[in-house]
Coordinates of C-alpha atoms in Angstrom, one line a residue:
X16 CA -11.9 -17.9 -59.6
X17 CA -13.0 -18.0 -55.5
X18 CA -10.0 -17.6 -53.9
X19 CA -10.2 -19.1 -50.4
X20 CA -11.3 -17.1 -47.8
X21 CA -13.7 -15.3 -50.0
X22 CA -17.6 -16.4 -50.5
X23 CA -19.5 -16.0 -54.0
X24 CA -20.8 -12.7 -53.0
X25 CA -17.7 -11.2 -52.0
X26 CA -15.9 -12.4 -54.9
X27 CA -18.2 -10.9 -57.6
X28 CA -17.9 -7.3 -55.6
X29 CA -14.0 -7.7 -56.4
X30 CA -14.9 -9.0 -59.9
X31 CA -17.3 -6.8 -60.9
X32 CA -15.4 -3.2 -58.9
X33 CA -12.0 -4.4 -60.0
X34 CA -11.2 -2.1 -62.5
X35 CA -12.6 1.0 -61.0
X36 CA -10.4 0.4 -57.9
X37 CA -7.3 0.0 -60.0
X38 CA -7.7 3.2 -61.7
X39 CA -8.3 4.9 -57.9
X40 CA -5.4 3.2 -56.4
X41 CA -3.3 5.1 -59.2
X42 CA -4.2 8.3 -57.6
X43 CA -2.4 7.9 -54.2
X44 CA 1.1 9.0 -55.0
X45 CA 2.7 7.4 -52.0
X46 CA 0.8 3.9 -52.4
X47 CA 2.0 3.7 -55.7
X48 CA 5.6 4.8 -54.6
X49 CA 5.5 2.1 -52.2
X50 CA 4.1 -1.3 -54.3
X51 CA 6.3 -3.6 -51.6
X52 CA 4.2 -2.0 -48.7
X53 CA 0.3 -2.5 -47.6
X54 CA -1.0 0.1 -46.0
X55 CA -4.0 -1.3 -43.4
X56 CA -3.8 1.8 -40.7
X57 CA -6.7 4.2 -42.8
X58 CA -9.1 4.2 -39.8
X59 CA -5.9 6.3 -38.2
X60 CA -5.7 8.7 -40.6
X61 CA -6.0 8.1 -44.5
X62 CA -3.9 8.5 -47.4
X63 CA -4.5 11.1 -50.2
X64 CA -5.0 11.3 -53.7
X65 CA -3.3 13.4 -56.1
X66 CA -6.3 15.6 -56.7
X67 CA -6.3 16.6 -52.8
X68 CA -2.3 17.3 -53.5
X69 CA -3.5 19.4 -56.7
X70 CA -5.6 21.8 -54.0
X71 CA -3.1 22.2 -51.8
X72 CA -0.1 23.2 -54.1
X73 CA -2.9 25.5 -56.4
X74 CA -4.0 27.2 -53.2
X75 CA -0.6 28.1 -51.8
X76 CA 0.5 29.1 -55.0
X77 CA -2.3 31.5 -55.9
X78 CA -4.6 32.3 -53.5
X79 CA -3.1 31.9 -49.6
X80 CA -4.2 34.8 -47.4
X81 CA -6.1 35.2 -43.7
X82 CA -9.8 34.7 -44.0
X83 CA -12.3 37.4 -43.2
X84 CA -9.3 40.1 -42.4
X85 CA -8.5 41.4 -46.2
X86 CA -9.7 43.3 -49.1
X87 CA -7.3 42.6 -52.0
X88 CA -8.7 39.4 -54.1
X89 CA -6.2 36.8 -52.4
X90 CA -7.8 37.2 -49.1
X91 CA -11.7 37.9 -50.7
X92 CA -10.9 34.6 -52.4
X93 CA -10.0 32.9 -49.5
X94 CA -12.9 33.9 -47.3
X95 CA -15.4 32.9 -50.3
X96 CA -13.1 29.7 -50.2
X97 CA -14.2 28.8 -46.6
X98 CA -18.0 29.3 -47.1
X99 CA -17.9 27.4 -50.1
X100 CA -16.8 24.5 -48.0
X101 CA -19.5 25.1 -45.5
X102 CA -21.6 24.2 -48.2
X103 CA -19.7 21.4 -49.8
X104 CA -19.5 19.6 -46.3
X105 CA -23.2 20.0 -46.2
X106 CA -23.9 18.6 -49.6
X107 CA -21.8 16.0 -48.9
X108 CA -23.7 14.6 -46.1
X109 CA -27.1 15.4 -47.6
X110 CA -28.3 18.3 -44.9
X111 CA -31.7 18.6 -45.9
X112 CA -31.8 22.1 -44.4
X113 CA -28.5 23.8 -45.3
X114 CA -30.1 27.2 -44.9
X115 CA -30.6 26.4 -41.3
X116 CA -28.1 24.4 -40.3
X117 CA -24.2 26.0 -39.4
X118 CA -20.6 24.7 -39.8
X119 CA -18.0 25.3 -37.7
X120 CA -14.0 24.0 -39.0
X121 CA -11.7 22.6 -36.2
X122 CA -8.6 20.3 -36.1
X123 CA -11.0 17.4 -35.7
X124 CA -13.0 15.0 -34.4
X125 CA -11.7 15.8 -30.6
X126 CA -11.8 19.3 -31.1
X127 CA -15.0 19.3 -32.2
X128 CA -16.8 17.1 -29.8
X129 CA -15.0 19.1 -26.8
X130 CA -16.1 22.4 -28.4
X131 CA -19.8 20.8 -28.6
X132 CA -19.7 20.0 -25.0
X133 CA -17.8 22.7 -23.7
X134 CA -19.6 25.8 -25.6
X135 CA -23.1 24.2 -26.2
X136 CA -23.8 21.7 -24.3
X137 CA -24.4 23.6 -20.5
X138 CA -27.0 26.0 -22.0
X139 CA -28.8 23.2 -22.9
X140 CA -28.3 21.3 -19.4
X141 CA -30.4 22.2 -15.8
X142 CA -29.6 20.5 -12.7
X143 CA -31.1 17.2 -12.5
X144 CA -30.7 16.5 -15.8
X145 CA -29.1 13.1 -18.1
X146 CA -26.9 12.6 -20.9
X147 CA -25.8 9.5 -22.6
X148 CA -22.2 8.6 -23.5
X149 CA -20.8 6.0 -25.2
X150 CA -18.3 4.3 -23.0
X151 CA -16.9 1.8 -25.1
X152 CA -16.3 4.0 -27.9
X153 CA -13.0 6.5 -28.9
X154 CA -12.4 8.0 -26.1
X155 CA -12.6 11.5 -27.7
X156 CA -16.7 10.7 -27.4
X157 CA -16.7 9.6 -24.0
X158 CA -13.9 12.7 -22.4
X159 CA -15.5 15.9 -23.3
X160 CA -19.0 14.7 -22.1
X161 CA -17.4 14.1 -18.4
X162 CA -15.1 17.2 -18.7
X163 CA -18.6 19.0 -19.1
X164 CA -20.1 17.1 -15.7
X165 CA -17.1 18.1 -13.8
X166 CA -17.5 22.3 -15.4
X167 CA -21.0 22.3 -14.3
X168 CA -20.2 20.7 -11.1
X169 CA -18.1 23.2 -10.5
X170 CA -20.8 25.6 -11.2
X171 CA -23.4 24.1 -9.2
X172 CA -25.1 22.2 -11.6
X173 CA -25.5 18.4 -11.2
X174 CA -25.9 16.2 -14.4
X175 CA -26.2 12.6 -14.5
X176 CA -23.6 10.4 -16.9
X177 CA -25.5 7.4 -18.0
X178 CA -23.5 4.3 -19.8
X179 CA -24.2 3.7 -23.4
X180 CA -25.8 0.2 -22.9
X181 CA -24.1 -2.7 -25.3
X182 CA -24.9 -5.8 -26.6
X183 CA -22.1 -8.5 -25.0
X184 CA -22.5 -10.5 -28.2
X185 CA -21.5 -7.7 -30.7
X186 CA -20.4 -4.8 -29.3
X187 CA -23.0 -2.5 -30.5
X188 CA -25.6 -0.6 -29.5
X189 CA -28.7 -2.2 -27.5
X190 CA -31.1 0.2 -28.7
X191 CA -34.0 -1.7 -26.1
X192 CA -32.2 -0.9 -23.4
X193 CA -31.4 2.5 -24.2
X194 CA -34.8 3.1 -25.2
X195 CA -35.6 2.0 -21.5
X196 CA -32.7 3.9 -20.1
X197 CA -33.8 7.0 -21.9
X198 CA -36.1 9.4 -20.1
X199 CA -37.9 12.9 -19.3
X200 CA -34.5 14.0 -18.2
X201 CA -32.5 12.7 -21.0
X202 CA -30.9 15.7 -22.7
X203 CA -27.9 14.1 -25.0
X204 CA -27.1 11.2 -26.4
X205 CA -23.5 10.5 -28.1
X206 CA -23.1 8.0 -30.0
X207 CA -20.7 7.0 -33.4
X208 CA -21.2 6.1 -36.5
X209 CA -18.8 3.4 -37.2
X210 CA -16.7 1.4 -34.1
X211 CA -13.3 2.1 -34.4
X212 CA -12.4 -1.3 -33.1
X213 CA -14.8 -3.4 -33.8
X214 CA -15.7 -2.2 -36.9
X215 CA -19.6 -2.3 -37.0
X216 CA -22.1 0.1 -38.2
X217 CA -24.0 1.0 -35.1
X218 CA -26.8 1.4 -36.5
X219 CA -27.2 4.4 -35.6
X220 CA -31.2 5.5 -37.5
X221 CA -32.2 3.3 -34.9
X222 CA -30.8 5.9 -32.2
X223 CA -33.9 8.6 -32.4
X224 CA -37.0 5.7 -31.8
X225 CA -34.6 5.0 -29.1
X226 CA -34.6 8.2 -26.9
X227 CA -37.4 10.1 -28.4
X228 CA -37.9 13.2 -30.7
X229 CA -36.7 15.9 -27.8
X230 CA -33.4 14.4 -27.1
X231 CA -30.0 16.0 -29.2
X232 CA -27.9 13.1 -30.5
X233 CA -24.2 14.3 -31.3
X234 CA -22.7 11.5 -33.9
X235 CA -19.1 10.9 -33.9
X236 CA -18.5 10.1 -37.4
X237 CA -14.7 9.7 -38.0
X238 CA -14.7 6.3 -39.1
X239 CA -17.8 7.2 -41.5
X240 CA -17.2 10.3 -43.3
X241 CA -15.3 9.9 -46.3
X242 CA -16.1 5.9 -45.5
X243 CA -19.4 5.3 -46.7
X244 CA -22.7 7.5 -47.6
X245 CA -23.5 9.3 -44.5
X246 CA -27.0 11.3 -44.3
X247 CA -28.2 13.5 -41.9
X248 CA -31.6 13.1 -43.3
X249 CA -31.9 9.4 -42.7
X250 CA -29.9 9.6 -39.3
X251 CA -31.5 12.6 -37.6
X252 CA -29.3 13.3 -35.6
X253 CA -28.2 17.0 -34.6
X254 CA -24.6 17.0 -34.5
X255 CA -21.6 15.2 -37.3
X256 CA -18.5 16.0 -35.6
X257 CA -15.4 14.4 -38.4
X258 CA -11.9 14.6 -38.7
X259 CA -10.7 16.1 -42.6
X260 CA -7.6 13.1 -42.2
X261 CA -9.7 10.3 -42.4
X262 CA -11.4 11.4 -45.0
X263 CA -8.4 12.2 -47.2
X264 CA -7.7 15.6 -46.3
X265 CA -4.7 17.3 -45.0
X266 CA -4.5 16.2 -40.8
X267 CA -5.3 19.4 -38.4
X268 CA -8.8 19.5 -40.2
X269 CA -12.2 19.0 -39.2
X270 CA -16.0 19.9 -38.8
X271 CA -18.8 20.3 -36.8
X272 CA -22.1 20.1 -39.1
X273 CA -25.2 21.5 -36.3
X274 CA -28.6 20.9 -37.3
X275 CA -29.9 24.2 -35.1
X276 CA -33.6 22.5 -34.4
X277 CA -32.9 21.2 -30.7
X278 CA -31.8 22.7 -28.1
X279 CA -29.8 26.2 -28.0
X280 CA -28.3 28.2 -31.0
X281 CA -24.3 26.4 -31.1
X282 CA -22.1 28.7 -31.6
X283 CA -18.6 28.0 -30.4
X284 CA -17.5 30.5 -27.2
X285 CA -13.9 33.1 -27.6
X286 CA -12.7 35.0 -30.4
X287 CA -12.4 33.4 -33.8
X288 CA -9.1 33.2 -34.9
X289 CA -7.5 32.2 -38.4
X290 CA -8.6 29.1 -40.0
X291 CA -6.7 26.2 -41.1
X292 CA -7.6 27.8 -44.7
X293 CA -5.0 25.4 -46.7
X294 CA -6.4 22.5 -44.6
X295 CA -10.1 23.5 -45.8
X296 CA -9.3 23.7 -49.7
X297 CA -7.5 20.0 -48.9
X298 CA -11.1 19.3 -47.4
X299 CA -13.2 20.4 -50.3
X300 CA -10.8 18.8 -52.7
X301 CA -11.2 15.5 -50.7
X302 CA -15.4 15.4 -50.4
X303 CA -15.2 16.4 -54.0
X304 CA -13.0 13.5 -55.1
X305 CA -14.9 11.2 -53.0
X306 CA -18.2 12.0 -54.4
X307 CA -16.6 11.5 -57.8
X308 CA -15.2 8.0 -56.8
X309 CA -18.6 6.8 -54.7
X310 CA -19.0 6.1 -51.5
X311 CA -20.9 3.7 -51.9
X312 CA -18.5 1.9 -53.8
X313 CA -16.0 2.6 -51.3
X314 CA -18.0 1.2 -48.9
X315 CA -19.2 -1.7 -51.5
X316 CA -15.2 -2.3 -51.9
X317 CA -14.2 -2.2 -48.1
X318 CA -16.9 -4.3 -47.0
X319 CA -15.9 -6.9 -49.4
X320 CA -12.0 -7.2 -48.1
X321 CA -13.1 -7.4 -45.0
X322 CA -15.3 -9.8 -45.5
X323 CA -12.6 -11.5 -47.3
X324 CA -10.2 -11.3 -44.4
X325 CA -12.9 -12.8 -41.1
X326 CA -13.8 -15.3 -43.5
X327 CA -9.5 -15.7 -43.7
X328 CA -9.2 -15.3 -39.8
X329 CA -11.6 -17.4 -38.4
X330 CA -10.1 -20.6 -39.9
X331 CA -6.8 -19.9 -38.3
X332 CA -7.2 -21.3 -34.8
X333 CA -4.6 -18.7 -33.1
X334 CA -6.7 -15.8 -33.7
X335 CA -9.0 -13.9 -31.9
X336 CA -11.1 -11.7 -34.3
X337 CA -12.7 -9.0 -31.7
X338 CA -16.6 -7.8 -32.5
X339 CA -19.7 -9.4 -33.3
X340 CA -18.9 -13.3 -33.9
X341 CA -22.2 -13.9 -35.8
X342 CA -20.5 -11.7 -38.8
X343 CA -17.3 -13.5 -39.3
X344 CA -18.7 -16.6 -41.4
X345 CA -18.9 -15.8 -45.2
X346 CA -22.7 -16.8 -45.5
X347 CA -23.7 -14.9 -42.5
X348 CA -26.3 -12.3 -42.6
X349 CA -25.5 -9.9 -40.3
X350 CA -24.0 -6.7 -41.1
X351 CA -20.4 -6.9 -42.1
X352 CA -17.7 -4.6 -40.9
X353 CA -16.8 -1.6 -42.6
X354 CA -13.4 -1.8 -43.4
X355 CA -12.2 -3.0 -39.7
X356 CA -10.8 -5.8 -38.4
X357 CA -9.6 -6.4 -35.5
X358 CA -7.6 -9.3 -33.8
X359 CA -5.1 -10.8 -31.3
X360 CA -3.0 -14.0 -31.8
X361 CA -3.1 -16.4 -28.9
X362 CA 0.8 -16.5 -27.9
X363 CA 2.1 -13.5 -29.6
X364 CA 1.9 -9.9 -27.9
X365 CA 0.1 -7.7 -30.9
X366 CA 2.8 -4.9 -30.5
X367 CA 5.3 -7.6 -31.4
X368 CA 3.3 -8.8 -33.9
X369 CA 2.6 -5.6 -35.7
X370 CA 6.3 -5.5 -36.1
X371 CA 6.4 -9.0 -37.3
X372 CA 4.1 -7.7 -39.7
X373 CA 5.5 -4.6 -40.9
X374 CA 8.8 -6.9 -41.8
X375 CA 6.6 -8.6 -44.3
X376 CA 5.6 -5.3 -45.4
X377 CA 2.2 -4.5 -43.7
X378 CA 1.8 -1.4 -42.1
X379 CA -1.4 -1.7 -39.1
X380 CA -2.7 -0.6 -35.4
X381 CA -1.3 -2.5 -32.9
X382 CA -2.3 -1.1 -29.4
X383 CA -5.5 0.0 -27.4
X384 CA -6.8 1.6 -29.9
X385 CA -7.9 4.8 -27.6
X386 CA -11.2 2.8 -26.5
X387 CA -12.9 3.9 -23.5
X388 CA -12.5 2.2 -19.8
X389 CA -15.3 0.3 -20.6
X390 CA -13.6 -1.5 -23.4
X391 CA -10.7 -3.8 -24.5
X392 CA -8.3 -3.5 -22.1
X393 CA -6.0 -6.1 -24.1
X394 CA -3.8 -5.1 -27.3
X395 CA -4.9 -5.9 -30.2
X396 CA -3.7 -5.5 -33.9
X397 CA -6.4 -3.9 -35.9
X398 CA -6.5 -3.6 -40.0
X399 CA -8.3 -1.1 -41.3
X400 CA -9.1 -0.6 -45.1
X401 CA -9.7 1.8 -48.2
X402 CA -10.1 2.0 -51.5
X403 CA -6.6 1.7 -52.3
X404 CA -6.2 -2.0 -50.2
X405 CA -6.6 -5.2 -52.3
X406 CA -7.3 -8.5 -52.5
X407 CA -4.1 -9.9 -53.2
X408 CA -3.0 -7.5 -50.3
X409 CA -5.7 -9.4 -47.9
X410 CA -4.5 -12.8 -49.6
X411 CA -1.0 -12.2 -48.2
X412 CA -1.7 -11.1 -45.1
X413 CA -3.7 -14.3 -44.1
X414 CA -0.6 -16.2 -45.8
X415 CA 2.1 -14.4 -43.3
X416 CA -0.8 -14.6 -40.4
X417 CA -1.2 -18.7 -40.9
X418 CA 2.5 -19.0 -40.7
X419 CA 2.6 -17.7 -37.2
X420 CA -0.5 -20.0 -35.7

């Protein structure tokens, strides 16, 4: 049975995944603890299943030492423990060159990007010289890229900061206007994977034809890893910067895949100190269990909910769903968003209605989302989805929604 709100495509992905994301949903201790409560915030950070838990209690319990300072086997097996995730993040997002390419572990996605452009990126950078950034993205992508211009400043280096240029209908990318922004001088270009607010695939393969085969292109993928299939071979780009949290590991975890083919060696500047080693073994545990599960079913599953819930939103009148408009309709054929939505009601402020929300039971975003000053600079509630989410949980939030139009 079509359920409204849903289209015949959309409805067979439910029908035909349904089983398979019942038996996932089982893993995640705390959604299962919780059956009264929806949780619609994973584009935050996401929950994590019991296998991740498993990893965690099994490497405190046995194994936890420094890395790289010991003899004894606790500390042997923790430093074989860390390269062995070097390797698993690299598998995981199909590096075609592992035995070239370098991993560096951070706390995140912001960590990472800042240590990108405050170790690498001025080696790579003369005066006179262009990078791209993204200025309606997370602000962790747009930051460390003008924290870099004012360094060299500073230094007597000059660097120009050129706008990521948009399309005004759909937020993303306008990949003929970068490729005539882009030029001899054009050094970097930063760009994410998925919007964190609006929810569309960038489209990012389209990036290199954009700015040429010279130019380094640094992908924020926090709303991607641990989302959807992500390859490095189809992308090529030279930088995945991800945070472990969104992708179901334990939160102060994250990694910085480098390519090494463009530009200088990256190595991250100072003195190495101990790893997050118990945040790493949550890591591998997670890109294990997500390569078990499929992301590509994830994303099959996501896209589908969300699909359910614009075709849901755009027939209540109060709403405003933000993004692309072209994608809302359930027949539509352009791309649909990955797990994000994101709205405002007409009369009701969206921190207010986040709360009005979270009484009946839904817990979402409701702010500015940390977008960039070229962005929203209105509120906005945003629901973002995983494998754990339902239909029946998308069916009742449209319910409580219509009753506030």
């Amino acid at each position: 049975m079509i359920t409204p709100g849903t289209d015949a495509q959309e409805a067979v992905v439910i029908e035909e995944l349904g089983e398979w994301q019942q038996a996932l949903r089982a893993q995640f201790p705390i959604i299962t603890a919780h059956p009264e409560l929806a949780y619609l915030d994973s584009a935050a950070t996401a929950q994590k299943p019991q296998a991740v838990l498993d990893a965690v209690h099994t490497y405190l319990t046995t194994t936890n030492a420094n890395a790289g300072r010991g003899t004894y086997p606790w500390a042997n097996r923790t430093t074989d423990l860390v390269e062995q995730a070097r390797d698993r993040v690299k598998r995981f997002i199909g590096d075609p060159a592992p035995d070239r390419s370098t991993v560096h572990f951070t706390s995140g996605t912001t960590e990472g990007l800042r240590t990108v452009a405050r170790d690498w990126l001025p080696g790579l950078l003369a005066d006179g010289d262009e990078i791209v950034v993204p200025v309606a993205d997370h602000e962790a992508n747009i930051a460390p890229w003008l924290e870099a211009q004012r360094h060299l400043a500073a230094r007597g280096v000059h660097i120009r900061v050129r706008p990521m240029p948009y399309q005004r209908s759909s937020g993303d990318y306008d990949h003929t206007a970068l490729a005539e922004l882009a030029g001899p001088r054009t050094r970097l270009v930063a760009v994410s994977h998925v919007h964190h607010v609006y929810g569309g695939n960038m489209n990012v393969h389209r990036i290199r034809r954009a700015v040429g085969p010279d130019a380094v292109i640094c992908l924020d993928a926090a709303q991607s890893v641990g989302h959807l299939p992500v390859s490095v071979a189809d992308l090529d780009v030279d930088f995945v910067v991800f945070s472990g949290h969104k992708a179901m590991a334990l939160p102060g975890t994250g990694a910085v895949w480098a390519r090494q083919s463009r530009g200088p060696h990256f190595a991250p500047g100072g003195w190495s100190g101990t790893p997050n080693t118990v945040g790493i073994a949550s890591l591998t545990a997670a890109l294990d269990w997500l390569d078990t599960a499929g992301t590509d079913r994830i994303e099959r599953w996501t896209l589908a909910l969300a699909a359910r819930l614009t075709e849901g939103l755009r027939h209540l009148d109060a709403y405003e769903i933000l993004g692309c408009q072209k994608s809302l309709a359930a027949d539509s054929s352009v791309q649909r968003r990955q797990g994000i939505v994101t709205f405002r009601h007409q009369a009701v402020d969206s921190g207010d209605l986040g709360f009005i929300l979270f009484s009946h039971g839904f817990m979402v975003r409701s702010d500015q989302h940390c977008q960039g000053g070229a962005g929203e600079r209105t509120g906005s509630v945003r629901v973002s989805l995983h494998v754990h989410n339902t239909a029946e949980e998308i069916d009742r939030l449209l319910e409580v929604l219509a009753t506030l139009g």
